[in-house]
């Protein structure tokens, strides 16, 4: 989308919150006051312009804006689900169709693009065809170079073999090697920061170097762990070598020193142990959800007897036996759109006068 947050039609947003999500009480006026009467000023060469009133959109940088935008585009998933599968993360939308008939899948996707364009026009949004991409996956080697022609608003979408979605690089071989290769390159560039601040004469302490690695480099290595965890040992060892280089910079130990000693001195657990810990938390959290959670329902119905699924993340998790039967079910219940919700009210003052330091107010 182009300027997604700036193009939110406030009147329609308030209407959907009232009619579609049944938000009542003081919450709706509070959200309305949060959006209206906002203004901006532009500063250029020490000159400040007058105030300019913003009549549409949600504030950039606010923690409430992504939630309001997600509620605003609610309904597009039902429009697209009639033709294809759809996944939405705020303003990042992915649409796909699978089947043995390539022509039929292409036809469904083109119709889905037309429906998405109509939905965007009704909501005053713009789907940018130049930022949208298409890709194709097939086990048929004769279709390896096939490029489907998908159009949006009369513009043919660009085709790429290795598309990127939410930071993860897709590859046709489904081996995660493209994603790992990109993350290794990105992490090695950031290793230069450690090398720069670890000079022998004026370098910072090892604790500072370790904190820098944990906050700046390790998140790059661990991005999309649940997906690439089933990659080959060759690819996973590439990530381990990046951390080992960082550990040697932190400790100052030579390359002749054993790996276990270097990691112990740097107080860094191996990435394989951290992956196991992350997978245990992730998959047990999915198991705790009920069938109304989309990914949880897919996991519960998983059958490990299909082609290309023997080395999938779900199969790998079952191989590790990280699912615990005593996981407590999730207590949150699913509330679908269109159901009557209880009104949300805010107390504008305490009901009783109390001493803050000694008593808890009764609300």
Short mmCIF file of C-alpha atoms in Angstrom, two decimals:
data_model
loop_
_atom_site.label_atom_id
_atom_site.label_comp_id
_atom_site.label_asym_id
_atom_site.label_seq_id
_atom_site.Cartn_x
_atom_site.Cartn_y
_atom_site.Cartn_z
CA UNK A 1 0.00 0.00 0.00
CA UNK A 2 1.03 3.60 -0.56
CA UNK A 3 0.89 5.87 2.50
CA UNK A 4 -1.40 3.38 4.22
CA UNK A 5 -1.73 5.13 7.60
CA UNK A 6 -2.10 8.58 6.03
CA UNK A 7 -5.05 7.54 3.86
CA UNK A 8 -7.34 6.15 6.55
CA UNK A 9 -10.83 7.61 6.12
CA UNK A 10 -11.64 8.60 9.68
CA UNK A 11 -15.41 8.80 9.25
CA UNK A 12 -15.51 5.27 7.84
CA UNK A 13 -13.19 4.03 10.59
CA UNK A 14 -15.47 5.36 13.33
CA UNK A 15 -18.48 3.89 11.53
CA UNK A 16 -16.86 0.44 11.33
CA UNK A 17 -15.85 0.57 14.99
CA UNK A 18 -19.46 1.31 15.91
CA UNK A 19 -21.35 -0.97 13.52
CA UNK A 20 -18.90 -3.80 12.83
CA UNK A 21 -17.13 -4.15 16.18
CA UNK A 22 -19.95 -2.81 18.40
CA UNK A 23 -17.68 -0.46 20.33
CA UNK A 24 -19.89 1.61 22.62
CA UNK A 25 -19.66 3.73 25.73
CA UNK A 26 -16.89 6.26 26.14
CA UNK A 27 -14.36 4.32 24.07
CA UNK A 28 -15.72 5.48 20.72
CA UNK A 29 -15.72 9.22 21.56
CA UNK A 30 -12.26 8.79 23.06
CA UNK A 31 -10.94 7.29 19.79
CA UNK A 32 -12.68 10.03 17.83
CA UNK A 33 -11.06 12.74 19.95
CA UNK A 34 -7.74 10.95 19.55
CA UNK A 35 -7.98 11.27 15.76
CA UNK A 36 -9.57 14.67 15.22
CA UNK A 37 -8.14 18.19 15.61
CA UNK A 38 -4.56 17.18 14.82
CA UNK A 39 -2.20 19.57 13.10
CA UNK A 40 1.39 19.60 11.85
CA UNK A 41 4.02 22.26 11.21
CA UNK A 42 6.95 22.13 8.78
CA UNK A 43 10.42 23.39 9.64
CA UNK A 44 12.85 24.26 6.83
CA UNK A 45 16.06 26.28 7.16
CA UNK A 46 15.11 27.45 10.66
CA UNK A 47 11.77 28.67 9.33
CA UNK A 48 8.61 27.26 10.89
CA UNK A 49 5.37 27.19 8.96
CA UNK A 50 1.94 27.77 10.35
CA UNK A 51 -0.21 24.88 11.60
CA UNK A 52 -1.78 22.63 8.99
CA UNK A 53 -4.81 20.58 10.00
CA UNK A 54 -4.70 16.86 9.17
CA UNK A 55 -8.19 15.78 8.17
CA UNK A 56 -7.52 12.11 7.39
CA UNK A 57 -5.21 9.30 8.50
CA UNK A 58 -4.02 7.96 11.82
CA UNK A 59 -0.98 9.37 13.67
CA UNK A 60 2.39 7.97 12.66
CA UNK A 61 4.35 6.43 15.52
CA UNK A 62 1.40 5.88 17.84
CA UNK A 63 0.99 2.39 19.33
CA UNK A 64 -2.75 2.63 18.65
CA UNK A 65 -2.41 3.40 14.93
CA UNK A 66 -1.56 -0.16 13.73
CA UNK A 67 -4.56 -1.51 15.65
CA UNK A 68 -6.89 1.10 14.20
CA UNK A 69 -5.58 0.46 10.70
CA UNK A 70 -6.07 -3.30 11.09
CA UNK A 71 -9.65 -2.68 12.17
CA UNK A 72 -10.11 -0.27 9.27
CA UNK A 73 -9.20 -2.82 6.58
CA UNK A 74 -11.21 -5.59 8.23
CA UNK A 75 -13.30 -7.29 5.58
CA UNK A 76 -10.67 -7.53 2.87
CA UNK A 77 -9.79 -11.04 4.05
CA UNK A 78 -13.37 -12.18 3.39
CA UNK A 79 -13.34 -10.61 -0.06
CA UNK A 80 -10.09 -12.31 -1.04
CA UNK A 81 -10.79 -15.62 0.73
CA UNK A 82 -13.60 -16.34 -1.74
CA UNK A 83 -10.96 -16.83 -4.43
CA UNK A 84 -7.59 -17.44 -2.76
CA UNK A 85 -5.79 -17.83 0.53
CA UNK A 86 -4.78 -14.62 2.24
CA UNK A 87 -2.47 -13.53 5.05
CA UNK A 88 -2.43 -10.02 6.54
CA UNK A 89 0.02 -8.30 8.86
CA UNK A 90 -1.08 -4.67 9.23
CA UNK A 91 -0.46 -3.21 5.74
CA UNK A 92 1.50 -6.21 4.40
CA UNK A 93 -0.88 -8.51 2.51
CA UNK A 94 0.03 -11.79 0.84
CA UNK A 95 -2.37 -13.67 -1.47
CA UNK A 96 -1.71 -17.12 -2.86
CA UNK A 97 -3.44 -19.95 -4.70
CA UNK A 98 -2.33 -23.57 -5.02
CA UNK A 99 -3.40 -26.42 -7.24
CA UNK A 100 -2.43 -28.58 -10.19
CA UNK A 101 -4.00 -26.26 -12.78
CA UNK A 102 -1.62 -23.32 -13.25
CA UNK A 103 -4.00 -21.43 -15.52
CA UNK A 104 -6.84 -21.63 -13.02
CA UNK A 105 -4.60 -20.40 -10.21
CA UNK A 106 -3.51 -17.44 -12.32
CA UNK A 107 -7.13 -16.63 -13.12
CA UNK A 108 -8.07 -16.71 -9.43
CA UNK A 109 -5.21 -14.40 -8.50
CA UNK A 110 -6.13 -11.88 -11.20
CA UNK A 111 -9.72 -11.86 -9.98
CA UNK A 112 -8.47 -11.42 -6.43
CA UNK A 113 -6.46 -8.38 -7.54
CA UNK A 114 -9.61 -6.88 -9.05
CA UNK A 115 -11.53 -7.45 -5.82
CA UNK A 116 -8.69 -5.96 -3.79
CA UNK A 117 -8.66 -2.88 -6.02
CA UNK A 118 -12.42 -2.44 -5.59
CA UNK A 119 -12.08 -2.77 -1.80
CA UNK A 120 -9.27 -0.20 -1.80
CA UNK A 121 -11.37 2.30 -3.76
CA UNK A 122 -14.24 1.95 -1.29
CA UNK A 123 -11.84 2.60 1.61
CA UNK A 124 -9.89 5.41 -0.12
CA UNK A 125 -6.71 3.30 -0.13
CA UNK A 126 -4.14 2.71 -2.87
CA UNK A 127 -2.49 -0.62 -3.60
CA UNK A 128 0.85 0.20 -5.20
CA UNK A 129 1.36 -2.17 -8.13
CA UNK A 130 5.00 -1.13 -8.44
CA UNK A 131 5.74 -2.29 -4.88
CA UNK A 132 3.82 -5.55 -5.28
CA UNK A 133 5.59 -8.73 -6.37
CA UNK A 134 4.66 -12.16 -7.67
CA UNK A 135 6.50 -15.45 -7.35
CA UNK A 136 5.88 -19.07 -8.28
CA UNK A 137 6.60 -22.39 -6.55
CA UNK A 138 6.34 -25.79 -8.18
CA UNK A 139 7.76 -29.28 -7.83
CA UNK A 140 7.56 -29.69 -11.61
CA UNK A 141 11.03 -29.01 -13.00
CA UNK A 142 9.50 -28.08 -16.38
CA UNK A 143 7.81 -25.10 -14.70
CA UNK A 144 10.91 -23.90 -12.87
CA UNK A 145 11.22 -20.78 -15.05
CA UNK A 146 7.49 -20.14 -15.37
CA UNK A 147 6.46 -16.55 -14.66
CA UNK A 148 2.73 -16.00 -14.06
CA UNK A 149 1.28 -12.75 -15.39
CA UNK A 150 -0.68 -11.14 -12.58
CA UNK A 151 -2.05 -7.62 -13.02
CA UNK A 152 -3.40 -5.02 -10.64
CA UNK A 153 -5.36 -2.06 -11.95
CA UNK A 154 -4.06 -2.75 -15.46
CA UNK A 155 -0.40 -2.89 -14.38
CA UNK A 156 1.47 -6.19 -14.55
CA UNK A 157 3.17 -7.05 -11.28
CA UNK A 158 6.91 -7.64 -11.21
CA UNK A 159 8.06 -11.26 -10.91
CA UNK A 160 10.90 -12.30 -8.60
CA UNK A 161 12.18 -15.79 -7.86
CA UNK A 162 13.06 -15.09 -4.24
CA UNK A 163 10.40 -12.83 -2.79
CA UNK A 164 10.74 -11.38 0.69
CA UNK A 165 7.85 -11.24 3.14
CA UNK A 166 8.09 -9.94 6.72
CA UNK A 167 11.87 -10.24 6.60
CA UNK A 168 11.96 -13.86 5.40
CA UNK A 169 13.35 -14.61 1.94
CA UNK A 170 11.40 -17.31 0.12
CA UNK A 171 13.19 -19.75 -2.16
CA UNK A 172 11.77 -22.24 -4.64
CA UNK A 173 13.74 -25.14 -3.17
CA UNK A 174 12.20 -24.50 0.29
CA UNK A 175 15.58 -24.92 1.97
CA UNK A 176 15.92 -21.45 3.58
CA UNK A 177 19.39 -21.14 2.04
CA UNK A 178 18.57 -17.78 0.42
CA UNK A 179 17.30 -16.36 3.68
CA UNK A 180 20.28 -17.60 5.70
CA UNK A 181 22.74 -16.33 3.10
CA UNK A 182 21.24 -12.82 3.23
CA UNK A 183 21.18 -12.77 7.01
CA UNK A 184 24.81 -13.90 7.19
CA UNK A 185 25.88 -11.07 4.87
CA UNK A 186 23.91 -8.56 6.91
CA UNK A 187 25.30 -9.84 10.22
CA UNK A 188 28.91 -9.83 8.99
CA UNK A 189 28.55 -6.19 8.00
CA UNK A 190 27.46 -5.41 11.54
CA UNK A 191 30.47 -7.26 12.92
CA UNK A 192 32.50 -4.28 11.76
CA UNK A 193 30.90 -2.30 14.58
CA UNK A 194 32.34 -4.74 17.12
CA UNK A 195 35.75 -4.60 15.46
CA UNK A 196 35.70 -0.81 15.49
CA UNK A 197 34.89 -0.43 19.20
CA UNK A 198 37.19 -3.25 20.36
CA UNK A 199 40.53 -1.55 19.75
CA UNK A 200 43.46 -2.80 21.85
CA UNK A 201 44.45 0.60 23.21
CA UNK A 202 41.10 2.29 23.76
CA UNK A 203 38.53 -0.50 23.20
CA UNK A 204 35.45 -0.87 25.38
CA UNK A 205 34.95 -3.62 27.95
CA UNK A 206 33.90 -7.14 27.05
CA UNK A 207 30.50 -6.65 28.69
CA UNK A 208 29.79 -3.71 26.38
CA UNK A 209 30.86 -5.74 23.35
CA UNK A 210 28.59 -8.58 24.42
CA UNK A 211 25.65 -6.22 24.88
CA UNK A 212 26.30 -4.74 21.44
CA UNK A 213 26.30 -8.20 19.87
CA UNK A 214 23.09 -9.24 21.63
CA UNK A 215 21.22 -6.09 20.63
CA UNK A 216 22.63 -5.48 17.16
CA UNK A 217 23.77 -8.75 15.57
CA UNK A 218 22.07 -11.72 17.20
CA UNK A 219 18.52 -10.58 16.25
CA UNK A 220 19.64 -10.71 12.61
CA UNK A 221 20.86 -14.29 13.02
CA UNK A 222 17.68 -15.40 14.77
CA UNK A 223 15.13 -13.78 12.47
CA UNK A 224 12.44 -16.31 11.43
CA UNK A 225 13.79 -19.14 13.61
CA UNK A 226 10.56 -21.22 13.46
CA UNK A 227 10.84 -21.31 9.66
CA UNK A 228 14.52 -21.93 8.99
CA UNK A 229 15.07 -24.25 11.96
CA UNK A 230 14.67 -27.28 9.67
CA UNK A 231 17.43 -26.10 7.31
CA UNK A 232 20.48 -28.24 6.66
CA UNK A 233 23.37 -28.31 9.12
CA UNK A 234 25.57 -26.71 6.46
CA UNK A 235 23.37 -23.61 6.34
CA UNK A 236 22.86 -23.47 10.10
CA UNK A 237 26.60 -23.67 10.70
CA UNK A 238 27.02 -20.48 8.67
CA UNK A 239 25.08 -18.66 11.38
CA UNK A 240 27.11 -20.33 14.12
CA UNK A 241 30.35 -19.14 12.51
CA UNK A 242 29.16 -15.53 12.58
CA UNK A 243 28.47 -15.77 16.31
CA UNK A 244 31.83 -17.45 16.84
CA UNK A 245 33.57 -14.53 15.12
CA UNK A 246 31.73 -12.15 17.42
CA UNK A 247 32.71 -14.24 20.47
CA UNK A 248 36.39 -14.07 19.48
CA UNK A 249 36.14 -10.29 19.14
CA UNK A 250 34.51 -10.05 22.57
CA UNK A 251 37.04 -12.26 24.35
CA UNK A 252 40.14 -11.52 22.27
CA UNK A 253 40.95 -15.24 22.09
CA UNK A 254 42.89 -16.62 19.14
CA UNK A 255 41.51 -18.86 16.42
CA UNK A 256 43.47 -21.80 17.82
CA UNK A 257 41.32 -21.76 20.96
CA UNK A 258 38.51 -24.33 21.14
CA UNK A 259 35.01 -23.21 20.23
CA UNK A 260 33.43 -24.28 23.53
CA UNK A 261 35.97 -22.25 25.49
CA UNK A 262 35.40 -19.16 23.35
CA UNK A 263 31.62 -19.34 23.79
CA UNK A 264 32.01 -19.98 27.53
CA UNK A 265 34.32 -17.01 28.04
CA UNK A 266 32.02 -14.74 26.04
CA UNK A 267 28.98 -16.02 27.98
CA UNK A 268 27.11 -16.74 24.74
CA UNK A 269 25.09 -19.96 24.35
CA UNK A 270 25.26 -21.64 20.97
CA UNK A 271 22.57 -20.71 18.47
CA UNK A 272 21.44 -24.34 18.32
CA UNK A 273 20.51 -24.27 22.02
CA UNK A 274 18.71 -20.98 21.61
CA UNK A 275 16.83 -22.36 18.60
CA UNK A 276 15.65 -25.34 20.63
CA UNK A 277 14.48 -23.03 23.42
CA UNK A 278 12.67 -20.71 20.98
CA UNK A 279 11.01 -23.59 19.14
CA UNK A 280 9.84 -25.10 22.42
CA UNK A 281 8.18 -21.86 23.44
CA UNK A 282 6.74 -21.16 20.00
CA UNK A 283 5.17 -24.53 19.25
CA UNK A 284 3.83 -25.07 22.76
CA UNK A 285 2.25 -21.65 22.56
CA UNK A 286 0.58 -22.68 19.31
CA UNK A 287 -0.62 -25.92 20.87
CA UNK A 288 -2.17 -23.96 23.73
CA UNK A 289 -4.50 -22.07 21.39
CA UNK A 290 -7.83 -23.50 20.37
CA UNK A 291 -8.99 -24.47 16.91
CA UNK A 292 -10.14 -20.92 16.15
CA UNK A 293 -6.50 -19.85 15.88
CA UNK A 294 -5.55 -20.39 12.24
CA UNK A 295 -1.96 -21.57 12.72
CA UNK A 296 -2.89 -23.68 15.73
CA UNK A 297 -5.64 -25.46 13.78
CA UNK A 298 -3.17 -26.13 10.96
CA UNK A 299 -0.67 -27.54 13.44
CA UNK A 300 -3.21 -29.80 15.15
CA UNK A 301 -4.31 -31.21 11.78
CA UNK A 302 -0.75 -31.73 10.58
CA UNK A 303 -0.09 -34.98 8.68
CA UNK A 304 3.54 -35.84 8.07
CA UNK A 305 3.15 -38.02 5.01
CA UNK A 306 3.12 -35.58 2.13
CA UNK A 307 5.84 -34.63 -0.27
CA UNK A 308 8.04 -31.70 0.81
CA UNK A 309 6.60 -31.91 4.33
CA UNK A 310 9.05 -34.43 5.75
CA UNK A 311 11.55 -31.67 6.53
CA UNK A 312 9.10 -28.89 7.34
CA UNK A 313 9.20 -26.84 10.57
CA UNK A 314 6.22 -28.74 12.01
CA UNK A 315 7.79 -32.11 11.23
CA UNK A 316 11.09 -30.96 12.68
CA UNK A 317 9.36 -29.86 15.88
CA UNK A 318 7.72 -33.27 16.26
CA UNK A 319 11.05 -34.97 15.64
CA UNK A 320 12.57 -33.01 18.51
CA UNK A 321 9.62 -33.99 20.71
CA UNK A 322 9.32 -30.49 22.14
CA UNK A 323 5.55 -30.61 22.59
CA UNK A 324 4.52 -31.05 26.21
CA UNK A 325 1.15 -32.61 26.94
CA UNK A 326 0.67 -30.64 30.15
CA UNK A 327 0.63 -27.23 28.43
CA UNK A 328 -2.16 -25.13 29.87
CA UNK A 329 -4.77 -24.16 27.24
CA UNK A 330 -4.91 -20.50 26.36
CA UNK A 331 -7.53 -18.70 28.41
CA UNK A 332 -8.33 -15.98 25.88
CA UNK A 333 -11.48 -16.61 23.88
CA UNK A 334 -11.85 -15.61 20.25
CA UNK A 335 -14.25 -12.80 19.47
CA UNK A 336 -15.28 -12.61 15.87
CA UNK A 337 -16.26 -9.42 14.11
CA UNK A 338 -19.97 -8.74 14.15
CA UNK A 339 -20.56 -10.15 17.63
CA UNK A 340 -22.01 -7.93 20.29
CA UNK A 341 -19.25 -6.70 22.57
CA UNK A 342 -19.70 -5.28 26.00
CA UNK A 343 -19.17 -1.55 26.13
CA UNK A 344 -15.76 -0.29 27.17
CA UNK A 345 -15.88 2.42 29.80
CA UNK A 346 -13.19 4.59 31.37
CA UNK A 347 -13.42 5.86 34.94
CA UNK A 348 -12.72 9.57 34.83
CA UNK A 349 -12.25 9.69 38.60
CA UNK A 350 -11.88 7.36 41.56
CA UNK A 351 -15.11 6.28 43.17
CA UNK A 352 -13.66 6.61 46.66
CA UNK A 353 -11.15 8.93 48.23
CA UNK A 354 -8.14 6.96 49.42
CA UNK A 355 -4.54 7.43 50.46
CA UNK A 356 -2.40 6.28 47.55
CA UNK A 357 0.48 5.11 49.69
CA UNK A 358 -1.56 2.81 51.92
CA UNK A 359 -4.76 1.76 50.21
CA UNK A 360 -5.85 0.40 46.85
CA UNK A 361 -8.71 2.34 45.24
CA UNK A 362 -11.91 0.45 44.49
CA UNK A 363 -12.92 0.88 40.86
#
